[in-house]
The first five atom37 places (N, CA, C, CB, O) and aatype in JSON, in Angstrom:
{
  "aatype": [20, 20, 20, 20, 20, 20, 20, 20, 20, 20, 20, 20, 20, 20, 20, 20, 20, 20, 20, 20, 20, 20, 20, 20, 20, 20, 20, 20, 20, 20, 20, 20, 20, 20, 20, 20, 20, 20, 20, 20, 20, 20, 20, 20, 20, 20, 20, 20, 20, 20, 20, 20, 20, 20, 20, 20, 20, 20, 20, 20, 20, 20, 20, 20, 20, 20, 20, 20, 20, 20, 20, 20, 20, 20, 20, 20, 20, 20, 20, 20, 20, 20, 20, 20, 20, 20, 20, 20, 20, 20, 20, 20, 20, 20, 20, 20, 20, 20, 20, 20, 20, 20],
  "atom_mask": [
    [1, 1, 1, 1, 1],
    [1, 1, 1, 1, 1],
    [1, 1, 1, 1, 1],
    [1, 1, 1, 1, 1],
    [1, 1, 1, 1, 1],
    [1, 1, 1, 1, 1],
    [1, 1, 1, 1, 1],
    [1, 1, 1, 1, 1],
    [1, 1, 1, 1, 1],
    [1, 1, 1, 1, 1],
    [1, 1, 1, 1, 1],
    [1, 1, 1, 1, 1],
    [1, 1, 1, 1, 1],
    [1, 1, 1, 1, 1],
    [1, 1, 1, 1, 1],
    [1, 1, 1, 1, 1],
    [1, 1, 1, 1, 1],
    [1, 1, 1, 1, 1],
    [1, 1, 1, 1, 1],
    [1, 1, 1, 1, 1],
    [1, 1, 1, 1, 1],
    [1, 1, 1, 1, 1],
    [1, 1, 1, 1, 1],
    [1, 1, 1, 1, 1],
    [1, 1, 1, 1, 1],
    [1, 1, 1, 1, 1],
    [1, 1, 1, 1, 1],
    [1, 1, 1, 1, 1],
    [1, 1, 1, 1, 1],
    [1, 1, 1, 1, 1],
    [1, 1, 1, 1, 1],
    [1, 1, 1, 1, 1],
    [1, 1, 1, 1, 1],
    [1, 1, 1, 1, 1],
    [1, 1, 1, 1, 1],
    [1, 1, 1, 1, 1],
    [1, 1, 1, 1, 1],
    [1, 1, 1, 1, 1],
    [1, 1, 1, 1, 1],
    [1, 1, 1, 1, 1],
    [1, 1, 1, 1, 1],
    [1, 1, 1, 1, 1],
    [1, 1, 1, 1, 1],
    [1, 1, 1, 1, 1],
    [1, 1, 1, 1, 1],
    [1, 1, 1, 1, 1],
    [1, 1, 1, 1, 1],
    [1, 1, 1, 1, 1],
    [1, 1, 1, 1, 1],
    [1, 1, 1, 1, 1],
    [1, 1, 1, 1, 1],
    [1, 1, 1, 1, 1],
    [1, 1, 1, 1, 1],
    [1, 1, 1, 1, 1],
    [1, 1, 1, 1, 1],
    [1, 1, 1, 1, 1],
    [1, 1, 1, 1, 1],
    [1, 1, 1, 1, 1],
    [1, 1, 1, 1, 1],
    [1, 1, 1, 1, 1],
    [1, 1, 1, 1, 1],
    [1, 1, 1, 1, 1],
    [1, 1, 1, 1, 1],
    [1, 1, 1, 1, 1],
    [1, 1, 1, 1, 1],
    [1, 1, 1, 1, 1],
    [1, 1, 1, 1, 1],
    [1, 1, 1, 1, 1],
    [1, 1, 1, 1, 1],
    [1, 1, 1, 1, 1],
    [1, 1, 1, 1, 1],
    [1, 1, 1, 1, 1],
    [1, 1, 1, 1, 1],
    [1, 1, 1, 1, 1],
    [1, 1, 1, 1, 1],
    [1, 1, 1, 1, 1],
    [1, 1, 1, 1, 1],
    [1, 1, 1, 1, 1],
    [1, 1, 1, 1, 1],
    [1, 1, 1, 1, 1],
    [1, 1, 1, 1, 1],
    [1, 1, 1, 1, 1],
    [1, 1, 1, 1, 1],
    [1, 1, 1, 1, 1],
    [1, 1, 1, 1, 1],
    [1, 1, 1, 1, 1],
    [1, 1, 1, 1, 1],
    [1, 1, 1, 1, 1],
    [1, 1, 1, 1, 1],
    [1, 1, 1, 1, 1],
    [1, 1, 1, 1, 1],
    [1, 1, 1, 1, 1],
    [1, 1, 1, 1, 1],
    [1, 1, 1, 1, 1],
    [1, 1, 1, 1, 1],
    [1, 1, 1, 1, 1],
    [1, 1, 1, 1, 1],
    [1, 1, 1, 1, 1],
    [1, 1, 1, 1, 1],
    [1, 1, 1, 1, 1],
    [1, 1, 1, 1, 1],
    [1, 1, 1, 1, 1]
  ],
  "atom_positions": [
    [[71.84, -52.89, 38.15], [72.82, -52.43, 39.11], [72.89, -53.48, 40.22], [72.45, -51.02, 39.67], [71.9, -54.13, 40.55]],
    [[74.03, -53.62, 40.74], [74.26, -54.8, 41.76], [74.34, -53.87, 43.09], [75.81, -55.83, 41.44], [75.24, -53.11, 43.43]],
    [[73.14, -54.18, 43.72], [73.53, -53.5, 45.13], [74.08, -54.87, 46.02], [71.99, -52.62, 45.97], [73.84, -56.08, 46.02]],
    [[75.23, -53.62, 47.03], [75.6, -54.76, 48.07], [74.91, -54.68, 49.31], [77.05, -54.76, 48.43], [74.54, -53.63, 49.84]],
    [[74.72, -55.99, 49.82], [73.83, -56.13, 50.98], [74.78, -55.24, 52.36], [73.52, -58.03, 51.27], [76.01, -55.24, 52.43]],
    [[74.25, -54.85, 52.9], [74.92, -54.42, 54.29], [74.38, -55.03, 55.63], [74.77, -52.9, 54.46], [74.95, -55.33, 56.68]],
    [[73.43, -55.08, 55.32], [72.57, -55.75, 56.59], [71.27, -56.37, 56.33], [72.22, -54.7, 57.65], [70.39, -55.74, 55.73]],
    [[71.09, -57.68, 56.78], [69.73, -58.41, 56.28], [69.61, -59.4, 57.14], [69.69, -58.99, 54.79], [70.2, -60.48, 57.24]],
    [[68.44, -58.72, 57.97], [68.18, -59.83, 59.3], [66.94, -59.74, 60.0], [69.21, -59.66, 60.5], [67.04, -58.6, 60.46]],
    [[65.9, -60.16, 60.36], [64.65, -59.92, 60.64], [64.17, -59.43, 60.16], [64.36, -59.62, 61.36], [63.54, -58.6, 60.82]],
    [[63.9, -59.37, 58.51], [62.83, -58.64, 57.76], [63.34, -57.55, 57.16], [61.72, -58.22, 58.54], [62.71, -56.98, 56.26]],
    [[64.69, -57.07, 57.63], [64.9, -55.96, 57.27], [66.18, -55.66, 56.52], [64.75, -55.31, 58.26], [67.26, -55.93, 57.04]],
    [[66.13, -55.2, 55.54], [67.74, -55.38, 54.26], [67.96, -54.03, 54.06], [67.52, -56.23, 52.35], [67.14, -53.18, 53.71]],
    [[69.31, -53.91, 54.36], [69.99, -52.56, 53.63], [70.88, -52.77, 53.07], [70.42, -51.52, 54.29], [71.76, -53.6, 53.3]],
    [[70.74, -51.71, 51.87], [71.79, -52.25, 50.73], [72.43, -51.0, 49.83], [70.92, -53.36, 49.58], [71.63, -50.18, 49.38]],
    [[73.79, -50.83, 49.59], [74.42, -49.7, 49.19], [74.7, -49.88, 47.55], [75.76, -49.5, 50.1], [75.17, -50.92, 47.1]],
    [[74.38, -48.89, 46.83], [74.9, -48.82, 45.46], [76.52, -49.14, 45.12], [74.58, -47.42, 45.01], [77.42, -48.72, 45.85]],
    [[76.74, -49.98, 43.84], [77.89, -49.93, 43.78], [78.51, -48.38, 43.7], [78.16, -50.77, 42.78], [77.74, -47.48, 43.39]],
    [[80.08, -48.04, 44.01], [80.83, -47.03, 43.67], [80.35, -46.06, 42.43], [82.06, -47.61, 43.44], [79.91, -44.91, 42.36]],
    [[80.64, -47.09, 41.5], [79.88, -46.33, 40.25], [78.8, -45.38, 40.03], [79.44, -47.1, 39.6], [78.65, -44.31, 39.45]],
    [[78.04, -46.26, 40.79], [76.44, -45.41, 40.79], [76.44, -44.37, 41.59], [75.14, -46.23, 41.32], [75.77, -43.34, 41.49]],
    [[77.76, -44.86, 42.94], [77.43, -43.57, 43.68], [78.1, -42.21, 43.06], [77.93, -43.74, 45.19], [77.51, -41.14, 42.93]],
    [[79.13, -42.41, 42.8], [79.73, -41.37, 41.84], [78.86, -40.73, 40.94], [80.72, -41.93, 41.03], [78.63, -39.53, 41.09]],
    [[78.4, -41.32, 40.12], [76.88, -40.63, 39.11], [76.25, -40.06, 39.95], [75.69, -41.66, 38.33], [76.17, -38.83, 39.94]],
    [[75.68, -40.79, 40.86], [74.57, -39.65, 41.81], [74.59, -38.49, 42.56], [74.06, -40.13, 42.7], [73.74, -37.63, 42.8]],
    [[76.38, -38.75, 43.06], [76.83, -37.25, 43.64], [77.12, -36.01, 42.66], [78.2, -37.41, 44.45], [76.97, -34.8, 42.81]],
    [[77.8, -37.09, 41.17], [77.74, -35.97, 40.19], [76.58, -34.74, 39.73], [77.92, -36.66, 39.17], [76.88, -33.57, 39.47]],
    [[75.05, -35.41, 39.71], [74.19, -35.46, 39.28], [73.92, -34.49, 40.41], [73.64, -36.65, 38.93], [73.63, -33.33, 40.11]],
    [[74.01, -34.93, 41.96], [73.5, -34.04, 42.71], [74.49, -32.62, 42.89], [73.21, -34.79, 43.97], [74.15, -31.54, 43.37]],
    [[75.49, -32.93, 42.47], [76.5, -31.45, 42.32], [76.01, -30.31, 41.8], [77.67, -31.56, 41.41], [76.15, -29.18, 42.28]],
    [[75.28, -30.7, 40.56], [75.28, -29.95, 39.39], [73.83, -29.36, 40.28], [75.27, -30.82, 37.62], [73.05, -28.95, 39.42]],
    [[73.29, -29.2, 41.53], [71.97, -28.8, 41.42], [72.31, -28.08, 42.99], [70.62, -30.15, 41.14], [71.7, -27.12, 43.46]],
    [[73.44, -28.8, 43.64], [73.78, -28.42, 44.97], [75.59, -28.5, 45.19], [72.87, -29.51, 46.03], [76.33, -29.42, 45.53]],
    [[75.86, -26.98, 44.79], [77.46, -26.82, 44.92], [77.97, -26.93, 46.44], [77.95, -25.29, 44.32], [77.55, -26.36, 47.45]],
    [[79.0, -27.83, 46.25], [79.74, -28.03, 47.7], [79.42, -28.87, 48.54], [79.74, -27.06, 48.46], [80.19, -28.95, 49.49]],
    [[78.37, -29.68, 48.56], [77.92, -31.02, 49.55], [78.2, -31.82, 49.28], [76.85, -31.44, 49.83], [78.32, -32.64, 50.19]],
    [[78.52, -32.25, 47.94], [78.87, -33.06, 47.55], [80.49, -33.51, 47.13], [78.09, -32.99, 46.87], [80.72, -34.49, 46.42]],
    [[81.48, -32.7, 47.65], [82.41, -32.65, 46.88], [83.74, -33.48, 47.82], [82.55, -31.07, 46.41], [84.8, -34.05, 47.54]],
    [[83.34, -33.31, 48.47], [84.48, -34.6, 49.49], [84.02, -36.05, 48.94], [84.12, -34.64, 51.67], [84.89, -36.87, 48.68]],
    [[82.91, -36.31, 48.79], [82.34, -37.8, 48.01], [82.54, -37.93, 47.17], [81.25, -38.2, 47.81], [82.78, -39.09, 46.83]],
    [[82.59, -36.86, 46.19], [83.46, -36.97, 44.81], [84.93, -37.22, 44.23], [83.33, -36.01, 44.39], [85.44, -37.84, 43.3]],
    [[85.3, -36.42, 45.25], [86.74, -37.1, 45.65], [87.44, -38.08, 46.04], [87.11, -36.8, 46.22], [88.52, -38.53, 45.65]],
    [[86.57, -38.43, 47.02], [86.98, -40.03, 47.49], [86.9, -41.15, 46.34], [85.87, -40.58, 48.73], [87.82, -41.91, 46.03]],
    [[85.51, -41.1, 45.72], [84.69, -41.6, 44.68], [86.01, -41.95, 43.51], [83.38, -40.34, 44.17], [86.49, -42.97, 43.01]],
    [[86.17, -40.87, 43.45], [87.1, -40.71, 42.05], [88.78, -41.19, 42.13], [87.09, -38.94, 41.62], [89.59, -41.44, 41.25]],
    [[88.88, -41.18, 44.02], [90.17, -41.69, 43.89], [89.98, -43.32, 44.34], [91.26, -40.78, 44.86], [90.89, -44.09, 44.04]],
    [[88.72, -43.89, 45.11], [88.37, -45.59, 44.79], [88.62, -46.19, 43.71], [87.08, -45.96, 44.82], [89.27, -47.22, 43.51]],
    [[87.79, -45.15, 42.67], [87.08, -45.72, 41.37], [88.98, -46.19, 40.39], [85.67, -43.94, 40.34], [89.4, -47.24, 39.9]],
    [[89.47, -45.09, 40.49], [90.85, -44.53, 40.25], [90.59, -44.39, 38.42], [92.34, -45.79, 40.9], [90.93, -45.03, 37.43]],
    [[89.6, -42.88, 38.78], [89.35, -42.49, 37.53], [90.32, -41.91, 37.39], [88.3, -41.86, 37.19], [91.19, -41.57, 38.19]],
    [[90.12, -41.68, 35.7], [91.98, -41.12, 35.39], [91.57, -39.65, 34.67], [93.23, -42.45, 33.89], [92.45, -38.84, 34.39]],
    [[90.52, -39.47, 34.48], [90.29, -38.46, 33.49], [88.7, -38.14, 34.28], [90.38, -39.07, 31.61], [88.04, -38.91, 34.98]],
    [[88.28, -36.15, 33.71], [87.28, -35.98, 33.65], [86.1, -36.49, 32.86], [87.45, -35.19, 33.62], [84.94, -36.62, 33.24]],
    [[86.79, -36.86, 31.27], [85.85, -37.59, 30.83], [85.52, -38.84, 31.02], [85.9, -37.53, 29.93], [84.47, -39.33, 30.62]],
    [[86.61, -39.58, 31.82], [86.2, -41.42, 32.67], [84.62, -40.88, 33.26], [87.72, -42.12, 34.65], [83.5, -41.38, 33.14]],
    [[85.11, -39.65, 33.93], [83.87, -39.58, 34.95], [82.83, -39.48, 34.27], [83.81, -38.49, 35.91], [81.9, -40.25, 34.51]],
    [[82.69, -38.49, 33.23], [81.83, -38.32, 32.37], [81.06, -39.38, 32.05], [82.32, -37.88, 31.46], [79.89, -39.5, 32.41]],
    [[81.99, -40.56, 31.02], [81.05, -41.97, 31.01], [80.54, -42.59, 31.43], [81.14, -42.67, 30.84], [79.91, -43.47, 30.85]],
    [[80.58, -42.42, 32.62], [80.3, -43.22, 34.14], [78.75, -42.98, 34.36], [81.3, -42.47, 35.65], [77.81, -43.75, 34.6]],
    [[78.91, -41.13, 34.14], [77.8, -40.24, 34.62], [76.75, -40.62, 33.48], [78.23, -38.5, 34.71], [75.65, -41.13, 33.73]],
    [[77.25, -40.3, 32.1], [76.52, -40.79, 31.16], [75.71, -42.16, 30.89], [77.21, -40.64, 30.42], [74.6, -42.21, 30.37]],
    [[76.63, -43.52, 31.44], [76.04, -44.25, 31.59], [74.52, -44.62, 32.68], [76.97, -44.72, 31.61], [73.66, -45.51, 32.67]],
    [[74.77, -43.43, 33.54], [73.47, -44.42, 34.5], [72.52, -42.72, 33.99], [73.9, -44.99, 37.15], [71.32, -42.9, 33.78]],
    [[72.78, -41.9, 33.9], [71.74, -40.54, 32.81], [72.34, -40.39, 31.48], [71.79, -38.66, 33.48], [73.27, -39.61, 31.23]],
    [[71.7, -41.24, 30.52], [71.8, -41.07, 29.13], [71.36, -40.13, 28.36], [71.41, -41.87, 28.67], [70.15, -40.02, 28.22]],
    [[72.0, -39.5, 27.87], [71.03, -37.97, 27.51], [71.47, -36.74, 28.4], [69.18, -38.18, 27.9], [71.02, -35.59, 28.32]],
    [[72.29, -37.13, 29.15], [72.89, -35.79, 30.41], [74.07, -35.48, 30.37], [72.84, -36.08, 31.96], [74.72, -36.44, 29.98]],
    [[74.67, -34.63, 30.58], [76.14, -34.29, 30.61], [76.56, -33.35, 31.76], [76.54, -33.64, 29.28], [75.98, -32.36, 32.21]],
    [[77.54, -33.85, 32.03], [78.21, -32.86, 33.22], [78.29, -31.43, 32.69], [79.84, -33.33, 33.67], [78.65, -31.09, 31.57]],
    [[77.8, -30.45, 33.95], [77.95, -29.06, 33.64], [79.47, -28.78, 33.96], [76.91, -28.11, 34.5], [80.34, -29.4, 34.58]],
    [[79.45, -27.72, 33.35], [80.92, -26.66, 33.28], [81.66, -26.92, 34.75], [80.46, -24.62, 33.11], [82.67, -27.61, 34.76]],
    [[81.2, -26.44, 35.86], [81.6, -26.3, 37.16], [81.95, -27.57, 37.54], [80.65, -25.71, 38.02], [83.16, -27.68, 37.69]],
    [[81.11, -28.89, 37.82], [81.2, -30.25, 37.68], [82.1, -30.96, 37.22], [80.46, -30.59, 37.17], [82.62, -32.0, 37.62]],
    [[82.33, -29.92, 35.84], [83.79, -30.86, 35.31], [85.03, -30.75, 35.13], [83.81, -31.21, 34.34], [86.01, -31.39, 34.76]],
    [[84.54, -29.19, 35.72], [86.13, -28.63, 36.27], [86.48, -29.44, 37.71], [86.11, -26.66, 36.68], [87.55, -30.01, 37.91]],
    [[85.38, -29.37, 38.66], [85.7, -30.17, 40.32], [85.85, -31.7, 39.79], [84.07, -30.04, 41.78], [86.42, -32.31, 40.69]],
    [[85.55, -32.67, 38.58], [85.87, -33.47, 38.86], [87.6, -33.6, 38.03], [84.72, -34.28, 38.68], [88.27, -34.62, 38.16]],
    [[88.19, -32.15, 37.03], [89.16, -32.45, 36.75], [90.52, -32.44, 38.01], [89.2, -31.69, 35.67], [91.55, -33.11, 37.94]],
    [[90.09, -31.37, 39.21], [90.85, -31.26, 40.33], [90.68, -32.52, 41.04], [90.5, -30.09, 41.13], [91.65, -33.0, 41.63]],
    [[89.43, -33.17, 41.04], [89.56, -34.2, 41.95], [90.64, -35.3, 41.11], [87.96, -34.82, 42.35], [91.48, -35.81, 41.86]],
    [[90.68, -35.6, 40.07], [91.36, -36.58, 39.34], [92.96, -35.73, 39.24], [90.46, -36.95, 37.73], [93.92, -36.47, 39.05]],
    [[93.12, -34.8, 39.33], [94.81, -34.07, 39.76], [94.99, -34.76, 41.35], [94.84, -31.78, 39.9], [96.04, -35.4, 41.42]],
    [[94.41, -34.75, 42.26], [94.74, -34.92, 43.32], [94.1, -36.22, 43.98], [94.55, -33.8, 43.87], [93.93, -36.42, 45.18]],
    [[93.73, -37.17, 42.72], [93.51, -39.04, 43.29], [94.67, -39.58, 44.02], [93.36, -40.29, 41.89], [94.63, -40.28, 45.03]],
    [[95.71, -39.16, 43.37], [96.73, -39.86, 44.3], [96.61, -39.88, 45.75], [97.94, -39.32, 44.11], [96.93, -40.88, 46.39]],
    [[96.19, -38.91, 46.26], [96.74, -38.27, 47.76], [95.59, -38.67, 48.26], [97.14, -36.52, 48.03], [95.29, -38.35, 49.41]],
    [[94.88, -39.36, 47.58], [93.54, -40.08, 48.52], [93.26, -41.58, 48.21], [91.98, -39.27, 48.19], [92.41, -42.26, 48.79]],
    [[94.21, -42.06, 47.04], [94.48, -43.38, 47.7], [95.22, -44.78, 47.98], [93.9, -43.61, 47.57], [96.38, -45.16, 47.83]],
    [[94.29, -45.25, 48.34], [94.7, -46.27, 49.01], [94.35, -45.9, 50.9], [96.38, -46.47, 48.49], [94.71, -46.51, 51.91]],
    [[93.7, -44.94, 50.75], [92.96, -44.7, 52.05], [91.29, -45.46, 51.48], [92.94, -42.65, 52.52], [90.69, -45.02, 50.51]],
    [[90.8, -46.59, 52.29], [89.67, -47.29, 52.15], [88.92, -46.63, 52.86], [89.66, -48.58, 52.43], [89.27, -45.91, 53.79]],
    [[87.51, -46.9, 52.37], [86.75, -46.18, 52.65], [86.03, -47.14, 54.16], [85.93, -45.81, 51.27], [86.26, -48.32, 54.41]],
    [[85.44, -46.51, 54.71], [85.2, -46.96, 55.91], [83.69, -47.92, 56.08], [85.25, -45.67, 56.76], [82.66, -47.34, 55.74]],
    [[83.59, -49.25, 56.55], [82.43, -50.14, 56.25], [82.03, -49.22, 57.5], [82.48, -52.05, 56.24], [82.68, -48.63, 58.36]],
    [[80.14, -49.41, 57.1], [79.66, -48.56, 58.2], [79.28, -49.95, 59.08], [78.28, -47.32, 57.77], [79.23, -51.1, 58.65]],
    [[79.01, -49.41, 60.54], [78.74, -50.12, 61.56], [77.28, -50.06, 61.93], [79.57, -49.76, 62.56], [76.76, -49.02, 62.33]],
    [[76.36, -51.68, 61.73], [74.94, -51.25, 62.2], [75.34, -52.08, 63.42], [73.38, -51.68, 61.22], [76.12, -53.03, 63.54]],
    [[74.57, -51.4, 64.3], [74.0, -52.12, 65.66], [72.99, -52.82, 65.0], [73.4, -51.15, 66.97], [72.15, -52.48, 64.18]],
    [[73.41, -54.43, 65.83], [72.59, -55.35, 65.81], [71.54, -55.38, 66.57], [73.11, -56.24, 65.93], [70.52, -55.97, 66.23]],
    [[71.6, -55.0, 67.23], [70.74, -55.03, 68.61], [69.84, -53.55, 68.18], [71.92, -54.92, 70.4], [68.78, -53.73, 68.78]],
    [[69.74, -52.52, 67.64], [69.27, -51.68, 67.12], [67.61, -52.23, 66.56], [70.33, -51.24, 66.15], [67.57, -53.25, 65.88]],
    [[66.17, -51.4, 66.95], [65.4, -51.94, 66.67], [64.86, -51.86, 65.66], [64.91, -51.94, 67.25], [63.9, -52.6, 65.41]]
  ]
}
Protein backbone atom coordinates (compact mmCIF):
# COMPACT_ATOMS: atom_id res chain seq x y z
CA UNK A 1 0.00 0.00 0.00
CA UNK A 2 1.36 3.48 -0.84
CA UNK A 3 0.83 5.76 2.00
CA UNK A 4 0.95 9.52 1.40
CA UNK A 5 3.19 11.54 3.48
CA UNK A 6 1.34 14.50 5.19
CA UNK A 7 3.83 15.73 7.40
CA UNK A 8 7.57 14.79 7.99
CA UNK A 9 9.75 17.03 9.95
CA UNK A 10 11.77 16.62 13.10
CA UNK A 11 11.51 13.01 13.57
CA UNK A 12 8.12 12.90 13.14
CA UNK A 13 5.96 11.45 9.86
CA UNK A 14 2.35 11.27 9.28
CA UNK A 15 0.99 9.51 6.68
CA UNK A 16 -2.65 8.78 5.25
CA UNK A 17 -3.83 5.58 3.44
CA UNK A 18 -4.58 5.74 -0.08
CA UNK A 19 -8.60 6.30 -0.84
CA UNK A 20 -8.86 2.75 -1.55
CA UNK A 21 -7.78 1.46 1.63
CA UNK A 22 -9.71 3.97 3.26
CA UNK A 23 -12.89 2.91 1.75
CA UNK A 24 -12.14 -0.90 2.77
CA UNK A 25 -11.60 0.16 6.26
CA UNK A 26 -14.74 2.20 6.72
CA UNK A 27 -16.48 -0.66 4.94
CA UNK A 28 -15.07 -3.16 7.27
CA UNK A 29 -15.73 -0.84 10.17
CA UNK A 30 -19.53 -0.43 9.08
CA UNK A 31 -20.30 -3.85 9.20
CA UNK A 32 -19.41 -3.86 13.15
CA UNK A 33 -20.51 -0.08 13.83
CA UNK A 34 -23.83 1.18 11.93
CA UNK A 35 -23.87 4.88 11.11
CA UNK A 36 -20.29 6.35 11.91
CA UNK A 37 -19.16 5.52 9.24
CA UNK A 38 -21.42 6.44 6.56
CA UNK A 39 -20.75 10.08 5.45
CA UNK A 40 -16.98 8.58 4.70
CA UNK A 41 -18.44 6.14 2.69
CA UNK A 42 -20.03 8.37 0.69
CA UNK A 43 -17.59 10.74 0.04
CA UNK A 44 -15.18 7.65 -0.49
CA UNK A 45 -17.35 6.26 -3.11
CA UNK A 46 -18.06 9.46 -4.86
CA UNK A 47 -13.77 10.33 -4.99
CA UNK A 48 -13.14 6.82 -5.86
CA UNK A 49 -16.21 7.29 -8.55
CA UNK A 50 -17.28 3.79 -7.87
CA UNK A 51 -19.94 2.82 -10.17
CA UNK A 52 -21.39 -0.20 -8.64
CA UNK A 53 -21.88 -1.99 -5.20
CA UNK A 54 -19.90 -4.69 -6.38
CA UNK A 55 -16.75 -2.06 -7.54
CA UNK A 56 -16.96 -1.58 -3.83
CA UNK A 57 -17.07 -5.01 -3.07
CA UNK A 58 -13.64 -5.70 -4.95
CA UNK A 59 -12.02 -3.04 -3.44
CA UNK A 60 -13.19 -4.44 0.03
CA UNK A 61 -12.22 -7.88 -1.05
CA UNK A 62 -9.02 -6.92 -2.17
CA UNK A 63 -7.36 -5.54 1.07
CA UNK A 64 -9.81 -8.67 3.32
CA UNK A 65 -9.58 -11.69 1.17
CA UNK A 66 -11.87 -14.15 2.39
CA UNK A 67 -14.55 -11.32 3.57
CA UNK A 68 -17.54 -10.02 2.06
CA UNK A 69 -19.72 -7.17 2.58
CA UNK A 70 -22.77 -7.81 4.81
CA UNK A 71 -26.40 -7.34 3.66
CA UNK A 72 -26.86 -3.76 5.30
CA UNK A 73 -23.28 -2.59 3.95
CA UNK A 74 -24.27 -3.32 0.61
CA UNK A 75 -27.35 -1.95 0.48
CA UNK A 76 -25.61 1.70 2.10
CA UNK A 77 -22.99 1.28 -0.36
CA UNK A 78 -25.71 0.72 -3.29
CA UNK A 79 -27.43 4.28 -2.12
CA UNK A 80 -24.17 5.78 -1.80
CA UNK A 81 -23.25 4.89 -5.55
CA UNK A 82 -27.18 6.23 -6.61
CA UNK A 83 -26.24 9.46 -5.17
CA UNK A 84 -22.11 9.83 -6.28
CA UNK A 85 -23.08 12.35 -8.47
CA UNK A 86 -24.25 14.97 -5.98
CA UNK A 87 -20.99 14.60 -4.16
CA UNK A 88 -18.73 15.08 -6.84
CA UNK A 89 -16.34 16.97 -7.73
CA UNK A 90 -16.58 18.44 -4.19
CA UNK A 91 -12.64 17.65 -3.03
CA UNK A 92 -12.00 16.51 -0.16
CA UNK A 93 -10.35 18.80 2.22
CA UNK A 94 -6.17 18.59 2.85
CA UNK A 95 -5.94 18.65 6.58
CA UNK A 96 -3.95 21.49 8.18
CA UNK A 97 -0.95 20.58 10.69
CA UNK A 98 0.46 23.35 12.68
CA UNK A 99 3.95 23.59 12.21
CA UNK A 100 4.81 25.10 15.11
CA UNK A 101 2.68 22.37 17.03
CA UNK A 102 4.94 20.30 19.45
Amino acid sequence: MDWRPLYDRDGIRVEVAPADALLAMKLRAAMSRPGRDTADIVSLVAELDIESAHDAESIFSAYYPGDALNDRVYALVERAVAHRAEFQGTTLPEPKLDSKAP
